[in-house]
PDB file of C-alpha atoms in Angstrom:
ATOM      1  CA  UNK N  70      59.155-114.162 138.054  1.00 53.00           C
ATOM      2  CA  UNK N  71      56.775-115.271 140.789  1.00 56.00           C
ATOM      3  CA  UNK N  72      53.661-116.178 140.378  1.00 59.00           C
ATOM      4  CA  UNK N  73      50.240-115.672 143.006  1.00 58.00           C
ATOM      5  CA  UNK N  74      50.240-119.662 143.267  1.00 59.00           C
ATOM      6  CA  UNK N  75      54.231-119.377 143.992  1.00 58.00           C
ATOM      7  CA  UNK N  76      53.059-117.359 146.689  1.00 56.00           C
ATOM      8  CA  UNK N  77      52.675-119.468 150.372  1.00 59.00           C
ATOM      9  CA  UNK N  78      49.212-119.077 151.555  1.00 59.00           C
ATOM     10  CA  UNK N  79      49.882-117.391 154.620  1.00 76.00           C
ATOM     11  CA  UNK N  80      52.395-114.564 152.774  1.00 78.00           C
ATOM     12  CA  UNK N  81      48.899-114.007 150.223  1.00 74.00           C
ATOM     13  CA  UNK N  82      46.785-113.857 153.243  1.00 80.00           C
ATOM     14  CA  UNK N  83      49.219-111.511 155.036  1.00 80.00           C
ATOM     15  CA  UNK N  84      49.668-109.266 151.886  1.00 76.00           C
ATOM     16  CA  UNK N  85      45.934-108.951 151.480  1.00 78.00           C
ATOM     17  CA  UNK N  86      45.396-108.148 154.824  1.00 80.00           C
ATOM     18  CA  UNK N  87      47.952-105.228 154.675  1.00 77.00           C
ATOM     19  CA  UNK N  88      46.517-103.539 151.730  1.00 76.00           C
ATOM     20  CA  UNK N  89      43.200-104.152 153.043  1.00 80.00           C
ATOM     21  CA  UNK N  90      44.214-102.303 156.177  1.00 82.00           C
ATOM     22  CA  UNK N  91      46.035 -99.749 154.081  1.00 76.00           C
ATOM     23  CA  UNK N  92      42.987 -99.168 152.162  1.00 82.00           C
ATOM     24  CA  UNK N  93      40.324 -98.677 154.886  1.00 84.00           C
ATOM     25  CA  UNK N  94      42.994 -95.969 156.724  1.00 85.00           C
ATOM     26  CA  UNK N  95      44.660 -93.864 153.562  1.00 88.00           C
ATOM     27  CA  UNK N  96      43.616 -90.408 155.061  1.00 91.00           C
ATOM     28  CA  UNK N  97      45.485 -91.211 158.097  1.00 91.00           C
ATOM     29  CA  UNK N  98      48.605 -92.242 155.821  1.00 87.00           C
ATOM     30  CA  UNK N  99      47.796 -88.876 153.409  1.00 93.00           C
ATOM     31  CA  UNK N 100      47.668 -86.973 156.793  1.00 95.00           C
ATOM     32  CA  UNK N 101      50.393 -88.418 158.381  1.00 93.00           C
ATOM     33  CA  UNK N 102      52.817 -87.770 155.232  1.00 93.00           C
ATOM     34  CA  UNK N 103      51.243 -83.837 154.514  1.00 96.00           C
ATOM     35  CA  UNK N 104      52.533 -83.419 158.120  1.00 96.00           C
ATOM     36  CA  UNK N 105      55.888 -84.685 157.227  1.00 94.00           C
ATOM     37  CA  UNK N 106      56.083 -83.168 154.169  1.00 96.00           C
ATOM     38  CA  UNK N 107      55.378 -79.465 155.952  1.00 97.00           C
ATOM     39  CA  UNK N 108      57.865 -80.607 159.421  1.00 96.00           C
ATOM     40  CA  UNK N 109      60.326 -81.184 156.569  1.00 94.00           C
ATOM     41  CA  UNK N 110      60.050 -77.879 154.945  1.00 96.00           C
ATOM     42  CA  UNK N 111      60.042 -76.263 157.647  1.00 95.00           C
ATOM     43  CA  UNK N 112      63.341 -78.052 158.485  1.00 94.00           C
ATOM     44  CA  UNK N 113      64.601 -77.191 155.166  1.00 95.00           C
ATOM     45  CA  UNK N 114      63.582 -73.365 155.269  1.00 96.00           C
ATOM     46  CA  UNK N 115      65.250 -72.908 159.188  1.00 95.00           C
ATOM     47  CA  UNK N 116      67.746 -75.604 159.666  1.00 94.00           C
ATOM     48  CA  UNK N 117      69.414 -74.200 162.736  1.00 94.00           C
ATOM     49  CA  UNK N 118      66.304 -74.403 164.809  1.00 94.00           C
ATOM     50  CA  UNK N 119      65.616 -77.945 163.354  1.00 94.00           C
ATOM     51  CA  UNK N 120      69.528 -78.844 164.324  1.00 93.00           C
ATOM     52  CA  UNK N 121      68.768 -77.505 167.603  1.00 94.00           C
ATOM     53  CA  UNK N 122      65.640 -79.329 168.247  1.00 93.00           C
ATOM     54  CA  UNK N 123      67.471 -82.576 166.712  1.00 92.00           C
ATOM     55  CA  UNK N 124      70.019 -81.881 169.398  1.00 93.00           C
ATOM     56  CA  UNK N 125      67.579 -81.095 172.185  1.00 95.00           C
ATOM     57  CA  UNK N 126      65.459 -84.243 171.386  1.00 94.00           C
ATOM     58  CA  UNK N 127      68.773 -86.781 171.179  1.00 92.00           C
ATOM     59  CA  UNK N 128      69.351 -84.791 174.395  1.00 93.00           C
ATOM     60  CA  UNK N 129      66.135 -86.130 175.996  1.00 96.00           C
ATOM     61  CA  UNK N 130      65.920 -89.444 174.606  1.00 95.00           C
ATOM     62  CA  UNK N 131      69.782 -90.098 176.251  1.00 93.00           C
ATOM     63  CA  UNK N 132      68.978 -89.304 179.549  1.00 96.00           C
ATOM     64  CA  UNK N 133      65.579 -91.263 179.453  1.00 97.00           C
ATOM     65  CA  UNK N 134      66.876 -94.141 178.673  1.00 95.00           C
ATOM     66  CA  UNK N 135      70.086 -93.427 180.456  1.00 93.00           C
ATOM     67  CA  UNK N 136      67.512 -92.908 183.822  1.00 96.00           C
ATOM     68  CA  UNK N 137      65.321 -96.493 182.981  1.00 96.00           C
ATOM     69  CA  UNK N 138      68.735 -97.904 182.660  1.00 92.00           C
ATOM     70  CA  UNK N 139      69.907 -96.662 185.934  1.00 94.00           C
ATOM     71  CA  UNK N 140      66.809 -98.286 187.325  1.00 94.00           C
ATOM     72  CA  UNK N 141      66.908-101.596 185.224  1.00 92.00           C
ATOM     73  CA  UNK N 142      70.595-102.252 186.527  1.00 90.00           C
ATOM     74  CA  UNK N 143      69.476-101.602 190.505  1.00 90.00           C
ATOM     75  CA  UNK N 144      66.470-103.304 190.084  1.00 92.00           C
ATOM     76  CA  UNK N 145      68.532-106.480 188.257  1.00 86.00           C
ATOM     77  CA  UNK N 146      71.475-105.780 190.171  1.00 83.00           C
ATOM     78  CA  UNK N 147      72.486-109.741 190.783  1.00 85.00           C
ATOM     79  CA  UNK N 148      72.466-110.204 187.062  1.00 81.00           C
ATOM     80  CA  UNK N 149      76.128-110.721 185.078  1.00 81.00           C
ATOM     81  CA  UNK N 150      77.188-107.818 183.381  1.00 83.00           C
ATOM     82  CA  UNK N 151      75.549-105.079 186.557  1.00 84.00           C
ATOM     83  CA  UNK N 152      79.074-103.188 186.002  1.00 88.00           C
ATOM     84  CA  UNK N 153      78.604-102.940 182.319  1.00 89.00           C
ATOM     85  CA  UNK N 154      75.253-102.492 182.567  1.00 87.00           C
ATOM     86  CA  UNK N 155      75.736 -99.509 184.966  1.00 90.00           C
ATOM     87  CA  UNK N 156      78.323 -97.817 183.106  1.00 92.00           C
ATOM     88  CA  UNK N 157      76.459 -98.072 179.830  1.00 91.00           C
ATOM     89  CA  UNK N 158      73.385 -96.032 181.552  1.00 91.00           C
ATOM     90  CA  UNK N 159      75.864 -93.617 183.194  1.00 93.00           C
ATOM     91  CA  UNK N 160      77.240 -92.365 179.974  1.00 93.00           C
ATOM     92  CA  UNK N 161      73.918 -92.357 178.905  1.00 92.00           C
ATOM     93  CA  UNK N 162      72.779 -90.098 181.204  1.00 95.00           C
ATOM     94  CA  UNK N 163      76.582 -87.825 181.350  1.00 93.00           C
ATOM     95  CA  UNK N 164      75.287 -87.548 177.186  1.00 91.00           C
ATOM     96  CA  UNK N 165      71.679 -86.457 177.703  1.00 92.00           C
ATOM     97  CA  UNK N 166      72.778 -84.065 179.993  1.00 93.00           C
ATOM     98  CA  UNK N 167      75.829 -82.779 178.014  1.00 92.00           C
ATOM     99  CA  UNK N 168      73.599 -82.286 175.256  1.00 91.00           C
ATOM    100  CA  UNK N 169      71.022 -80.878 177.369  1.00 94.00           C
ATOM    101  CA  UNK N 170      73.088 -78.054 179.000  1.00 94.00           C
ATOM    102  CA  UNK N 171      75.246 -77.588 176.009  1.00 92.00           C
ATOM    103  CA  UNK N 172      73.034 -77.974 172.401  1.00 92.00           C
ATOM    104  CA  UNK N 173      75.552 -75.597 170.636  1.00 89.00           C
ATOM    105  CA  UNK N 174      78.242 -77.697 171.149  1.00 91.00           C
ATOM    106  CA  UNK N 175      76.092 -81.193 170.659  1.00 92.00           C
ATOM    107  CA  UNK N 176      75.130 -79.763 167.412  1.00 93.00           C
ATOM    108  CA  UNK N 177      79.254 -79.193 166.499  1.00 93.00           C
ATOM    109  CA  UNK N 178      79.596 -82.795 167.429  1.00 90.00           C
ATOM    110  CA  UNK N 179      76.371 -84.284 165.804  1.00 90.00           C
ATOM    111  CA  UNK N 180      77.680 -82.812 162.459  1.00 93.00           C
ATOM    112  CA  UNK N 181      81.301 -83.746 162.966  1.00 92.00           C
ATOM    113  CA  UNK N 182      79.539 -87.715 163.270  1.00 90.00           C
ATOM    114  CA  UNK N 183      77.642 -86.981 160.568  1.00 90.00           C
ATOM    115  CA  UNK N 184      80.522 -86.006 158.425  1.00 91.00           C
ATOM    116  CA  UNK N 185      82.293 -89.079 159.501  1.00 92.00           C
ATOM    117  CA  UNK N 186      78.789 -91.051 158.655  1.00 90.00           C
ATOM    118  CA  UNK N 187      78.459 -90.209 155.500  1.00 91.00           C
ATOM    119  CA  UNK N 188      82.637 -89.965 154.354  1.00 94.00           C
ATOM    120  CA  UNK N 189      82.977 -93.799 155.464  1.00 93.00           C
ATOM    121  CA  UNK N 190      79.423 -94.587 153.753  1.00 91.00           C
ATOM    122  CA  UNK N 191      80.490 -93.277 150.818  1.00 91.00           C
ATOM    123  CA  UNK N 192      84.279 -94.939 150.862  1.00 93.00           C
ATOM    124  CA  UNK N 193      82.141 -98.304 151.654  1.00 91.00           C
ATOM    125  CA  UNK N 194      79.620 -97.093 149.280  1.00 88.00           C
ATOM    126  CA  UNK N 195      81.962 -97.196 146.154  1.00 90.00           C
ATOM    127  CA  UNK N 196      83.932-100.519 146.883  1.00 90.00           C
ATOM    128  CA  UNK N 197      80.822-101.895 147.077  1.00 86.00           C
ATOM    129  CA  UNK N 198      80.021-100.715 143.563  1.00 84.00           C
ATOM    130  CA  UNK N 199      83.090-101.986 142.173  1.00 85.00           C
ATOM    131  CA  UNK N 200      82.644-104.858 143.462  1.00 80.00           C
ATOM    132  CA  UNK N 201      79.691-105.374 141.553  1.00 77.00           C
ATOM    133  CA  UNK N 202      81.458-103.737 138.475  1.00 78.00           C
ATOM    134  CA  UNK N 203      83.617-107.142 139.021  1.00 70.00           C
ATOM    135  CA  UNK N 204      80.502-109.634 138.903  1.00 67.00           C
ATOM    136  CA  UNK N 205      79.355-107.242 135.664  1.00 57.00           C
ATOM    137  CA  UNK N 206      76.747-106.505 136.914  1.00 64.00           C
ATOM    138  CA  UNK N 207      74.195-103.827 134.998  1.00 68.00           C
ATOM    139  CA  UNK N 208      74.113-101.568 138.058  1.00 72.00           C
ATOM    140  CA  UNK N 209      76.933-100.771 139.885  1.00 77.00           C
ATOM    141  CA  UNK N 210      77.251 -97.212 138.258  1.00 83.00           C
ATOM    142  CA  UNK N 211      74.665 -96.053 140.273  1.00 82.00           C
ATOM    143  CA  UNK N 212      76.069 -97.426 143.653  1.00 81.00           C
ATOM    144  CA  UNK N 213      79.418 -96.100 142.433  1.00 87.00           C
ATOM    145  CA  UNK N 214      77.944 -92.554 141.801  1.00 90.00           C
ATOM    146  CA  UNK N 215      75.556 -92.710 145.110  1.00 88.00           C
ATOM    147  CA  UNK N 216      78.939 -92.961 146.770  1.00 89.00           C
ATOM    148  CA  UNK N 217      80.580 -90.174 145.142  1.00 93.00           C
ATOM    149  CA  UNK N 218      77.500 -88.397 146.588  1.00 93.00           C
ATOM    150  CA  UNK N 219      78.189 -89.549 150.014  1.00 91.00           C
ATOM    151  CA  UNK N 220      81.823 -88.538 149.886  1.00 95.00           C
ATOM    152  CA  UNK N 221      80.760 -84.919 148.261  1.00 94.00           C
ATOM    153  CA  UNK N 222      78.301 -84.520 151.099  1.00 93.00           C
ATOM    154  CA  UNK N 223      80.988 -85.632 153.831  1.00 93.00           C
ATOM    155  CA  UNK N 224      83.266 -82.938 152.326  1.00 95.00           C
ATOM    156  CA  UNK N 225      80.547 -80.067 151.899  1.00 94.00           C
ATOM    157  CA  UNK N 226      80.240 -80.801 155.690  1.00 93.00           C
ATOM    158  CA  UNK N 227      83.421 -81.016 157.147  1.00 92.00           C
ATOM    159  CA  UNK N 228      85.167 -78.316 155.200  1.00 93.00           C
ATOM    160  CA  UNK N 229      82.433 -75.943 155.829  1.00 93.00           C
ATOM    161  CA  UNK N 230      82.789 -76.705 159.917  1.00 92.00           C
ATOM    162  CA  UNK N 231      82.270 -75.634 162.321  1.00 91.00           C
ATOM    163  CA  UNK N 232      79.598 -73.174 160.124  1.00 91.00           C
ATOM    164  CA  UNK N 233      78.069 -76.262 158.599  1.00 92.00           C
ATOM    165  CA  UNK N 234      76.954 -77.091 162.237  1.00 91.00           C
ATOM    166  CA  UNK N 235      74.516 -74.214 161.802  1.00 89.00           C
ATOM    167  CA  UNK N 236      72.635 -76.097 158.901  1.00 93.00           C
ATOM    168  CA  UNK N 237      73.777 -79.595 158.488  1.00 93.00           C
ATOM    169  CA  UNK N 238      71.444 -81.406 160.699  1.00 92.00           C
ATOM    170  CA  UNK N 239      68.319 -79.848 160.325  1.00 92.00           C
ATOM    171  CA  UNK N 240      68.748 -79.800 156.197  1.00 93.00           C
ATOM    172  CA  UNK N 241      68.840 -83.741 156.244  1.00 91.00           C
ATOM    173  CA  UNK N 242      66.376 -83.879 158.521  1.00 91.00           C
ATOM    174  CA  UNK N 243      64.488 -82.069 156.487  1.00 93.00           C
ATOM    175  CA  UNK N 244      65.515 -83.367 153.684  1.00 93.00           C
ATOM    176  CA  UNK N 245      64.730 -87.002 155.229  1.00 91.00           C
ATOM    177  CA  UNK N 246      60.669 -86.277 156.299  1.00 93.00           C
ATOM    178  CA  UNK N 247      60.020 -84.654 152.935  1.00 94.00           C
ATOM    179  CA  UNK N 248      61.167 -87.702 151.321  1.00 92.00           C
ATOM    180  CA  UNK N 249      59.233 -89.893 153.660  1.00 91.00           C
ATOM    181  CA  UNK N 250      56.234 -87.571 154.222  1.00 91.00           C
ATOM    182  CA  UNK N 251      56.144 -87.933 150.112  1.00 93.00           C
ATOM    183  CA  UNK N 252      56.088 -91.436 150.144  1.00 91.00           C
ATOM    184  CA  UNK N 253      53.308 -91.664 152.525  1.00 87.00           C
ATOM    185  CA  UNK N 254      51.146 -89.457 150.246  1.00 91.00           C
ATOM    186  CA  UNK N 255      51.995 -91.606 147.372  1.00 90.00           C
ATOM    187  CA  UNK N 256      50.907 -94.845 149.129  1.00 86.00           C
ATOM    188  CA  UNK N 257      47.630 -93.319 150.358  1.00 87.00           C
ATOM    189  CA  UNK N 258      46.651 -91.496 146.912  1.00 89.00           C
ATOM    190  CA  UNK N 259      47.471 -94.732 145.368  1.00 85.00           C
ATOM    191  CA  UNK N 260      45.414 -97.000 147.981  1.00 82.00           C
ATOM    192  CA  UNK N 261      42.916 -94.673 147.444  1.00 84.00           C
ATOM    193  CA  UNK N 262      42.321 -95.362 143.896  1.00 83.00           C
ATOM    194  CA  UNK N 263      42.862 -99.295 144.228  1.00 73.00           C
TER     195      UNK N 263
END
């Protein structure tokens, strides 16, 4: 157990500081997460047009960067690497733009990687748990059954393709901001009444 006077002075000050700061700005936090929470719903409730605007914004952030990187490898052009470099923010733009012109199909593909995602998180997942099982340690049931999850997610996905495409994306996003939103409105109500 640790102890405030365990604590190094500058991690106190630090720590103080941040829940000072957390304090004096919780109706930005409560804002911030009620906005989530709703962009997550809304996700939730219509989750081809959030797998659409997923696959629009990936789409967009692509070729940005793929652009600045364009211009970062002319600009640094006698650097090592310029043929990497330039390749790299090629197929970053060639991906932005596929996505761009194409979001149908990016969606397909974004779920087929997400499918993939979560089926190797969940094999790595559960060898992880037993791992721990090994060490006996108290826990490991719940990694083991958080990877069952994962590999019951990965299958709901890709044996439901290419129809899961439709709501695959935009569910977990929407699942994700609801569960962050929420956890933004739980540290703001609580710094609130600290």
């Amino acid at each position: 157990m640790t102890f405030p006077q365990d604590i190094p002075p500058d991690i106190g000050k630090l720590q103080s500081e941040m829940n000072a700061r957390v304090k004096a700005h919780w109706k930005a936090f409560l804002f911030e997460g009620i906005v989530l929470v709703l962009l997550g719903l809304a996700a939730m409730i219509v989750p081809p047009l959030a797998s659409l605007a997923v696959t629009i914004f990936l789409g967009w952030m692509f070729l940005i960067s793929g652009v600045a990187g364009l211009f970062v490898t002319y600009w640094a052009r006698q650097t090592p690497g310029f043929w990497w470099s330039l390749f790299s923010a090629a197929l970053a733009v060639l991906a932005g733009g596929l996505l761009l012109a194409r979001p149908a199909q990016g969606i397909l593909t974004l779920t087929i990687v997400v499918g993939a995602y979560f089926l190797a998180e969940g094999v790595v997942t559960i060898m992880y748990a037993l791992e721990h099982r090994r060490e006996l340690s108290e826990r490991w049931s719940w990694l083991l059954l958080s990877g069952v999850m994962d590999l019951l997610i990965a299958f709901i996905i890709v044996a439901g393709l290419p129809g899961s495409a439709e709501w695959a994306i935009g569910l977990l996003v929407g699942i994700n901001l609801v569960l962050g939103g929420t956890s933004l409105v739980g540290m703001a109500l609580a710094a609130r009444q600290s």
